[in-house]
Amino acid sequence: MFHAASSPAKAPNGHHRAPVPSPRSPVGKQRDAFFDNAKFLAVVLVAVGHSWEPLKGDSRILEGMYMVVYAFHMPAFIIISGYFSRSFDMRPDRLRRLITGVALPYIVFETAYPLFKRVVDNDPGMEISLLDPWYLTWFLVALFVWRLTTPIWKLIRWPLPVALGIAMLASVTPEIGDDLDLQRVLQFLPFFVLGLNMKAEHFQWVHRREVRILSVPVFAMALAFAWWAVPRMNTGWFYHRDAAQQLGAPWWTGPVMVLALFGCSLVLTACFFAWVPRRHVWFTALGAGTLYGYLLHGFVVKAGDYQGWFEYGWLHRPLGEIFVTVLAVAGVTLLCTSPVRRVFRFVVEPDMKWAFKRDAAEVVRAREKVSG
């Protein structure tokens, strides 16, 4: 979804690409259209999913669509994040980027969302806790932890089986609690580790014509299965934030569901990637602003929830649901644009050079670049 700068990697077309993130990247560094397109479309699905939450209880079809979206939109983000974390190490410049691009936004928005609820929802008792991620800030905590552990996953021989084993154990351990949303950190971990071990060829593979054609019936079957599963399955499984016992299921279903959902998520994510454009399109540039769209759209959705905007009866009918979906798409698109990024950059991507010591190795690299 959002990632710190890393060393050049190969893009799906086989050519070397420059480090992705920051909109402040030096001139001459080229971004990869495929990944920007994928990130933007994924953040649109996040916003749409959040806008459906207050409405889905009245529609079995909408609930089914919600389940399908939640099966792959965060796994897609996490796989991309892992892919661009492959070169992460403890080099000072990368650690600074991790602090300013992930840790500081977490502190800011984990504070801002409870304060927003206090004011807009007239809830003065709403607590602020940096140890208990609220709403969508959990992803920043998870990304921080995952990226710090990247050197470990690059060191061990079978990283994905180990990550799956950890996720399965977490699914039967309700004692983990809510601190730092560790259930999600651990249960989503396999997707990040998978991204760390992916190569450009894997993204090329999903763009084959036969995969794109096959993805259509696969999504159709997924929607049909979700419609059938709505009254039979707890949607909480897709959030990966609870152990099996907390969902009212026998303990042994936890590991089974981890493996089953991992497989289903991979299939749907591959289908999603297959239809992501590889060329520059009208929304490609918005891929650089997905962190902004992700962190800011929640204020709009929560304001609607607090103020009762979703309680109008006509919004709970098909045309109303379509209207809310269109508004969510338009809203998150606006929040990814350059003007919004310029306004909120000081909290989302602060520079903060003043807060860090100058690394001697970095000074040498800069001199060599100038002299060369």
Short mmCIF file of C-alpha atoms in Angstrom, two decimals:
data_model
loop_
_atom_site.label_atom_id
_atom_site.label_comp_id
_atom_site.label_asym_id
_atom_site.label_seq_id
_atom_site.Cartn_x
_atom_site.Cartn_y
_atom_site.Cartn_z
CA MET A 1 0.00 0.00 0.00
CA PHE A 2 2.62 2.48 1.13
CA HIS A 3 6.25 1.68 1.47
CA ALA A 4 9.55 3.22 2.36
CA ALA A 5 12.12 3.79 -0.33
CA SER A 6 14.20 0.77 -1.15
CA SER A 7 16.92 -0.09 -3.60
CA PRO A 8 16.00 -0.46 -7.28
CA ALA A 9 13.97 -3.53 -8.10
CA LYS A 10 12.68 -5.05 -11.29
CA ALA A 11 9.25 -4.01 -12.44
CA PRO A 12 6.75 -6.42 -14.00
CA ASN A 13 8.00 -5.47 -17.49
CA GLY A 14 11.46 -6.76 -16.59
CA HIS A 15 13.15 -3.36 -16.44
CA HIS A 16 14.74 -1.89 -13.37
CA ARG A 17 12.62 0.65 -11.57
CA ALA A 18 13.47 3.31 -9.06
CA PRO A 19 12.37 3.26 -5.43
CA VAL A 20 8.71 4.07 -5.25
CA PRO A 21 7.38 6.03 -2.36
CA SER A 22 7.71 9.50 -1.48
CA PRO A 23 6.16 12.17 -3.64
CA ARG A 24 9.37 14.00 -2.82
CA SER A 25 11.42 11.49 -4.83
CA PRO A 26 14.15 13.13 -6.87
CA VAL A 27 13.40 14.14 -10.41
CA GLY A 28 14.36 11.44 -12.87
CA LYS A 29 13.19 8.53 -10.77
CA GLN A 30 10.44 6.67 -12.53
CA ARG A 31 7.49 5.14 -10.72
CA ASP A 32 5.96 1.89 -11.91
CA ALA A 33 2.46 2.41 -13.26
CA PHE A 34 1.27 -1.09 -12.34
CA PHE A 35 1.95 -0.72 -8.64
CA ASP A 36 0.57 2.83 -8.47
CA ASN A 37 -2.59 1.63 -10.22
CA ALA A 38 -2.90 -1.37 -7.89
CA LYS A 39 -2.45 0.75 -4.77
CA PHE A 40 -5.03 3.29 -5.88
CA LEU A 41 -7.64 0.67 -6.81
CA ALA A 42 -7.03 -1.13 -3.52
CA VAL A 43 -7.50 2.03 -1.45
CA VAL A 44 -10.72 2.70 -3.36
CA LEU A 45 -11.93 -0.74 -2.29
CA VAL A 46 -10.98 0.05 1.32
CA ALA A 47 -13.07 3.22 1.26
CA VAL A 48 -15.97 1.46 -0.45
CA GLY A 49 -15.85 -1.36 2.10
CA HIS A 50 -15.94 1.10 5.00
CA SER A 51 -18.88 2.95 3.42
CA TRP A 52 -20.77 -0.33 3.05
CA GLU A 53 -20.43 -1.29 6.73
CA PRO A 54 -23.43 0.76 7.97
CA LEU A 55 -25.59 -0.50 5.08
CA LYS A 56 -24.70 -4.14 4.55
CA GLY A 57 -26.92 -5.52 7.31
CA ASP A 58 -29.99 -4.81 5.19
CA SER A 59 -28.78 -6.52 2.02
CA ARG A 60 -27.55 -10.06 1.60
CA ILE A 61 -26.07 -9.16 -1.78
CA LEU A 62 -24.15 -6.21 -0.35
CA GLU A 63 -22.95 -8.32 2.57
CA GLY A 64 -21.68 -10.92 0.11
CA MET A 65 -19.87 -8.30 -1.95
CA TYR A 66 -18.39 -6.92 1.27
CA MET A 67 -17.03 -10.35 2.19
CA VAL A 68 -15.40 -10.78 -1.24
CA VAL A 69 -13.78 -7.33 -1.10
CA TYR A 70 -12.47 -7.98 2.42
CA ALA A 71 -11.04 -11.30 1.30
CA PHE A 72 -8.43 -9.64 -0.93
CA HIS A 73 -8.13 -5.86 -0.67
CA MET A 74 -5.86 -5.79 2.41
CA PRO A 75 -3.89 -8.88 1.30
CA ALA A 76 -3.19 -7.05 -1.98
CA PHE A 77 -1.92 -4.00 -0.07
CA ILE A 78 0.20 -6.13 2.23
CA ILE A 79 1.75 -8.18 -0.59
CA ILE A 80 2.77 -4.95 -2.36
CA SER A 81 4.17 -3.59 0.91
CA GLY A 82 6.21 -6.76 1.36
CA TYR A 83 7.45 -6.65 -2.23
CA PHE A 84 8.82 -3.15 -1.72
CA SER A 85 10.34 -4.05 1.64
CA ARG A 86 12.74 -6.61 0.15
CA SER A 87 15.71 -4.28 0.40
CA PHE A 88 14.92 -2.98 3.88
CA ASP A 89 17.73 -3.22 6.38
CA MET A 90 18.85 -1.25 9.40
CA ARG A 91 20.57 1.43 7.36
CA PRO A 92 20.00 4.81 9.05
CA ASP A 93 18.22 6.46 6.09
CA ARG A 94 15.74 3.59 5.87
CA LEU A 95 15.11 3.63 9.59
CA ARG A 96 14.46 7.38 9.41
CA ARG A 97 11.98 6.81 6.60
CA LEU A 98 10.26 4.10 8.64
CA ILE A 99 9.93 6.46 11.59
CA THR A 100 8.71 9.50 9.64
CA GLY A 101 6.58 7.59 7.13
CA VAL A 102 4.97 4.98 9.40
CA ALA A 103 5.55 5.53 13.13
CA LEU A 104 4.85 9.27 13.27
CA PRO A 105 1.67 9.10 11.15
CA TYR A 106 0.48 6.35 13.49
CA ILE A 107 0.98 8.54 16.54
CA VAL A 108 -0.73 11.51 14.86
CA PHE A 109 -3.78 9.65 13.54
CA GLU A 110 -4.16 7.33 16.52
CA THR A 111 -4.50 10.54 18.51
CA ALA A 112 -6.63 12.38 15.95
CA TYR A 113 -9.34 9.75 15.52
CA PRO A 114 -10.32 9.56 19.22
CA LEU A 115 -10.24 13.37 19.46
CA PHE A 116 -12.47 13.52 16.40
CA LYS A 117 -14.93 11.14 18.07
CA ARG A 118 -14.92 13.23 21.24
CA VAL A 119 -15.91 16.35 19.31
CA VAL A 120 -18.14 15.11 16.48
CA ASP A 121 -19.83 12.27 18.38
CA ASN A 122 -19.97 14.25 21.64
CA ASP A 123 -18.11 11.49 23.44
CA PRO A 124 -15.73 13.17 25.93
CA GLY A 125 -14.91 9.82 27.52
CA MET A 126 -13.26 8.44 24.39
CA GLU A 127 -9.77 7.40 25.42
CA ILE A 128 -6.55 7.95 23.51
CA SER A 129 -4.28 4.91 23.61
CA LEU A 130 -1.22 4.38 21.43
CA LEU A 131 -1.23 0.73 22.48
CA ASP A 132 -4.71 -0.04 21.16
CA PRO A 133 -4.96 0.88 17.45
CA TRP A 134 -8.40 2.17 16.60
CA TYR A 135 -10.25 1.77 13.33
CA LEU A 136 -7.78 1.80 10.41
CA THR A 137 -4.53 2.76 12.16
CA TRP A 138 -3.72 -0.89 12.87
CA PHE A 139 -2.10 -1.19 9.45
CA LEU A 140 0.61 1.31 10.36
CA VAL A 141 1.51 -0.66 13.48
CA ALA A 142 1.59 -3.87 11.48
CA LEU A 143 3.71 -2.36 8.71
CA PHE A 144 6.18 -1.01 11.27
CA VAL A 145 6.57 -4.41 12.93
CA TRP A 146 6.71 -6.35 9.66
CA ARG A 147 9.32 -4.07 8.14
CA LEU A 148 11.51 -4.18 11.24
CA THR A 149 11.49 -7.98 11.07
CA THR A 150 12.33 -8.07 7.35
CA PRO A 151 16.01 -9.03 7.93
CA ILE A 152 14.83 -12.09 9.88
CA TRP A 153 12.51 -13.26 7.11
CA LYS A 154 15.33 -12.82 4.59
CA LEU A 155 17.61 -14.92 6.78
CA ILE A 156 15.56 -18.04 7.52
CA ARG A 157 15.24 -20.89 5.04
CA TRP A 158 11.44 -21.38 4.92
CA PRO A 159 9.95 -17.97 5.71
CA LEU A 160 6.42 -18.48 4.38
CA PRO A 161 5.70 -21.79 6.19
CA VAL A 162 7.05 -20.24 9.40
CA ALA A 163 4.85 -17.14 8.94
CA LEU A 164 1.82 -19.34 8.29
CA GLY A 165 2.60 -21.36 11.41
CA ILE A 166 2.75 -18.16 13.48
CA ALA A 167 -0.58 -17.00 12.04
CA MET A 168 -2.18 -20.36 12.81
CA LEU A 169 -0.94 -20.27 16.40
CA ALA A 170 -2.22 -16.72 16.81
CA SER A 171 -5.67 -17.82 15.66
CA VAL A 172 -5.98 -20.13 18.70
CA THR A 173 -4.47 -17.70 21.24
CA PRO A 174 -7.10 -15.26 22.51
CA GLU A 175 -4.74 -14.27 25.33
CA ILE A 176 -2.79 -12.12 22.86
CA GLY A 177 -5.29 -9.34 23.54
CA ASP A 178 -5.69 -6.01 21.79
CA ASP A 179 -2.29 -4.47 22.48
CA LEU A 180 -0.94 -3.08 19.19
CA ASP A 181 -3.58 -5.21 17.45
CA LEU A 182 -1.13 -8.11 17.48
CA GLN A 183 -3.72 -10.58 16.23
CA ARG A 184 -3.88 -8.73 12.93
CA VAL A 185 -0.11 -8.23 12.87
CA LEU A 186 0.40 -11.98 13.18
CA GLN A 187 -2.53 -13.27 11.14
CA PHE A 188 -1.79 -11.00 8.16
CA LEU A 189 1.96 -11.68 8.44
CA PRO A 190 2.05 -14.44 5.75
CA PHE A 191 0.95 -11.98 3.06
CA PHE A 192 3.81 -9.62 3.90
CA VAL A 193 6.34 -12.47 3.93
CA LEU A 194 4.96 -13.69 0.62
CA GLY A 195 5.49 -10.22 -0.86
CA LEU A 196 9.08 -10.24 0.43
CA ASN A 197 9.72 -13.42 -1.55
CA MET A 198 7.95 -12.45 -4.76
CA LYS A 199 9.76 -11.51 -7.96
CA ALA A 200 8.81 -9.38 -10.95
CA GLU A 201 8.02 -12.56 -12.91
CA HIS A 202 5.12 -13.35 -10.57
CA PHE A 203 3.40 -10.08 -11.44
CA GLN A 204 4.05 -10.76 -15.12
CA TRP A 205 2.42 -14.17 -14.79
CA VAL A 206 -0.92 -12.84 -13.55
CA HIS A 207 -1.15 -10.56 -16.57
CA ARG A 208 -1.27 -13.43 -19.02
CA ARG A 209 -4.40 -13.43 -21.15
CA GLU A 210 -5.63 -16.79 -19.86
CA VAL A 211 -5.36 -15.62 -16.24
CA ARG A 212 -7.37 -12.49 -17.00
CA ILE A 213 -10.07 -14.53 -18.70
CA LEU A 214 -10.17 -17.11 -15.90
CA SER A 215 -10.43 -14.39 -13.26
CA VAL A 216 -13.94 -13.46 -14.44
CA PRO A 217 -15.62 -16.79 -13.55
CA VAL A 218 -13.47 -17.02 -10.41
CA PHE A 219 -14.83 -13.71 -9.13
CA ALA A 220 -18.35 -14.74 -10.14
CA MET A 221 -18.02 -17.97 -8.15
CA ALA A 222 -16.58 -16.06 -5.20
CA LEU A 223 -19.58 -13.72 -5.18
CA ALA A 224 -22.00 -16.65 -5.43
CA PHE A 225 -20.25 -18.47 -2.58
CA ALA A 226 -20.23 -15.32 -0.46
CA TRP A 227 -23.98 -14.86 -1.01
CA TRP A 228 -24.50 -18.44 0.19
CA ALA A 229 -22.12 -17.96 3.14
CA VAL A 230 -23.65 -14.73 4.48
CA PRO A 231 -26.11 -16.39 6.90
CA ARG A 232 -23.68 -19.23 7.63
CA MET A 233 -20.34 -17.55 8.24
CA ASN A 234 -19.08 -14.93 10.67
CA THR A 235 -17.69 -11.95 8.73
CA GLY A 236 -15.22 -11.45 11.57
CA TRP A 237 -12.98 -14.12 10.05
CA PHE A 238 -12.04 -11.68 7.27
CA TYR A 239 -10.79 -9.05 9.72
CA HIS A 240 -8.13 -11.40 11.18
CA ARG A 241 -8.38 -9.56 14.49
CA ASP A 242 -9.76 -12.33 16.73
CA ALA A 243 -8.88 -15.85 17.74
CA ALA A 244 -11.28 -18.66 16.85
CA GLN A 245 -12.59 -18.85 20.43
CA GLN A 246 -13.48 -15.15 20.35
CA LEU A 247 -15.58 -15.78 17.24
CA GLY A 248 -17.52 -18.51 19.01
CA ALA A 249 -15.87 -21.33 17.07
CA PRO A 250 -13.95 -24.44 18.22
CA TRP A 251 -10.23 -23.76 18.62
CA TRP A 252 -9.23 -26.08 15.76
CA THR A 253 -11.14 -24.01 13.22
CA GLY A 254 -8.61 -21.19 13.68
CA PRO A 255 -5.69 -22.86 11.85
CA VAL A 256 -8.08 -24.30 9.25
CA MET A 257 -9.55 -20.88 8.50
CA VAL A 258 -6.10 -19.25 8.37
CA LEU A 259 -5.04 -21.67 5.64
CA ALA A 260 -8.37 -21.58 3.82
CA LEU A 261 -8.59 -17.79 3.79
CA PHE A 262 -4.92 -17.49 2.83
CA GLY A 263 -5.59 -19.64 -0.23
CA CYS A 264 -8.81 -17.83 -1.16
CA SER A 265 -7.19 -14.44 -0.67
CA LEU A 266 -4.26 -15.36 -2.90
CA VAL A 267 -6.56 -16.50 -5.71
CA LEU A 268 -8.70 -13.35 -5.54
CA THR A 269 -5.63 -11.11 -5.22
CA ALA A 270 -4.15 -12.72 -8.34
CA CYS A 271 -7.43 -12.06 -10.16
CA PHE A 272 -7.36 -8.46 -8.96
CA PHE A 273 -3.76 -7.95 -10.11
CA ALA A 274 -4.63 -9.50 -13.46
CA TRP A 275 -7.01 -6.64 -14.22
CA VAL A 276 -4.87 -3.81 -12.87
CA PRO A 277 -3.65 -1.75 -15.87
CA ARG A 278 0.08 -1.88 -16.50
CA ARG A 279 0.16 1.39 -18.44
CA HIS A 280 -0.32 4.97 -17.29
CA VAL A 281 -4.03 5.82 -16.96
CA TRP A 282 -5.88 8.79 -15.51
CA PHE A 283 -5.53 7.58 -11.91
CA THR A 284 -1.92 6.37 -12.03
CA ALA A 285 -0.54 9.55 -10.45
CA LEU A 286 -2.98 9.11 -7.56
CA GLY A 287 -1.12 5.95 -6.54
CA ALA A 288 1.47 8.17 -4.87
CA GLY A 289 -1.19 9.45 -2.50
CA THR A 290 -2.77 6.24 -1.23
CA LEU A 291 -1.49 6.80 2.31
CA TYR A 292 -3.39 10.08 2.37
CA GLY A 293 -6.57 8.53 1.02
CA TYR A 294 -6.31 5.66 3.48
CA LEU A 295 -5.76 7.76 6.60
CA LEU A 296 -8.12 10.64 5.77
CA HIS A 297 -11.19 8.92 4.34
CA GLY A 298 -11.97 7.42 7.74
CA PHE A 299 -12.84 10.86 9.11
CA VAL A 300 -15.55 11.25 6.47
CA VAL A 301 -16.98 7.77 7.04
CA LYS A 302 -16.93 8.18 10.82
CA ALA A 303 -18.52 11.64 10.58
CA GLY A 304 -21.36 10.10 8.60
CA ASP A 305 -21.74 7.38 11.20
CA TYR A 306 -21.69 9.82 14.14
CA GLN A 307 -24.09 12.28 12.51
CA GLY A 308 -26.58 9.65 11.35
CA TRP A 309 -26.08 10.19 7.63
CA PHE A 310 -26.42 6.45 6.98
CA GLU A 311 -29.78 6.23 8.75
CA TYR A 312 -31.84 7.59 5.87
CA GLY A 313 -34.06 4.77 4.63
CA TRP A 314 -33.46 5.37 0.93
CA LEU A 315 -29.74 4.72 1.39
CA HIS A 316 -30.55 1.15 2.40
CA ARG A 317 -32.11 0.39 -0.98
CA PRO A 318 -30.15 -0.56 -4.14
CA LEU A 319 -30.03 2.95 -5.59
CA GLY A 320 -28.97 4.37 -2.24
CA GLU A 321 -26.22 1.78 -1.90
CA ILE A 322 -24.96 2.67 -5.38
CA PHE A 323 -25.05 6.36 -4.45
CA VAL A 324 -22.96 5.75 -1.32
CA THR A 325 -20.49 3.66 -3.33
CA VAL A 326 -20.04 6.41 -5.92
CA LEU A 327 -19.52 9.00 -3.17
CA ALA A 328 -16.90 6.79 -1.50
CA VAL A 329 -15.01 6.36 -4.78
CA ALA A 330 -15.13 10.08 -5.53
CA GLY A 331 -14.16 11.03 -1.98
CA VAL A 332 -11.10 8.80 -1.67
CA THR A 333 -10.01 9.81 -5.17
CA LEU A 334 -10.07 13.46 -4.10
CA LEU A 335 -8.07 12.66 -0.97
CA CYS A 336 -5.29 11.10 -3.06
CA THR A 337 -4.78 14.22 -5.20
CA SER A 338 -1.76 16.52 -5.10
CA PRO A 339 -3.49 19.52 -3.40
CA VAL A 340 -4.60 17.34 -0.48
CA ARG A 341 -1.15 15.82 -0.21
CA ARG A 342 0.45 19.25 -0.07
CA VAL A 343 -1.86 20.31 2.76
CA PHE A 344 -1.40 17.21 4.90
CA ARG A 345 2.19 16.27 4.07
CA PHE A 346 3.45 17.75 7.33
CA VAL A 347 1.62 15.01 9.30
CA VAL A 348 1.53 12.14 6.79
CA GLU A 349 5.07 12.39 5.39
CA PRO A 350 6.99 14.82 7.59
CA ASP A 351 10.57 15.52 6.58
CA MET A 352 12.00 16.12 10.07
CA LYS A 353 15.66 16.19 9.03
CA TRP A 354 16.21 18.37 12.05
CA ALA A 355 15.39 15.47 14.38
CA PHE A 356 18.08 13.08 13.12
CA LYS A 357 21.84 12.97 13.11
CA ARG A 358 23.56 13.05 9.76
CA ASP A 359 24.88 9.60 8.93
CA ALA A 360 28.55 9.59 7.94
CA ALA A 361 28.04 6.89 5.31
CA GLU A 362 25.21 8.88 3.80
CA VAL A 363 27.44 11.95 3.54
CA VAL A 364 30.09 9.88 1.73
CA ARG A 365 27.48 8.48 -0.70
CA ALA A 366 26.24 11.99 -1.43
CA ARG A 367 29.76 13.23 -2.15
CA GLU A 368 30.49 10.27 -4.41
CA LYS A 369 27.26 10.94 -6.31
CA VAL A 370 28.19 14.58 -6.86
CA SER A 371 31.78 13.81 -7.89
CA GLY A 372 30.68 10.98 -10.15
#
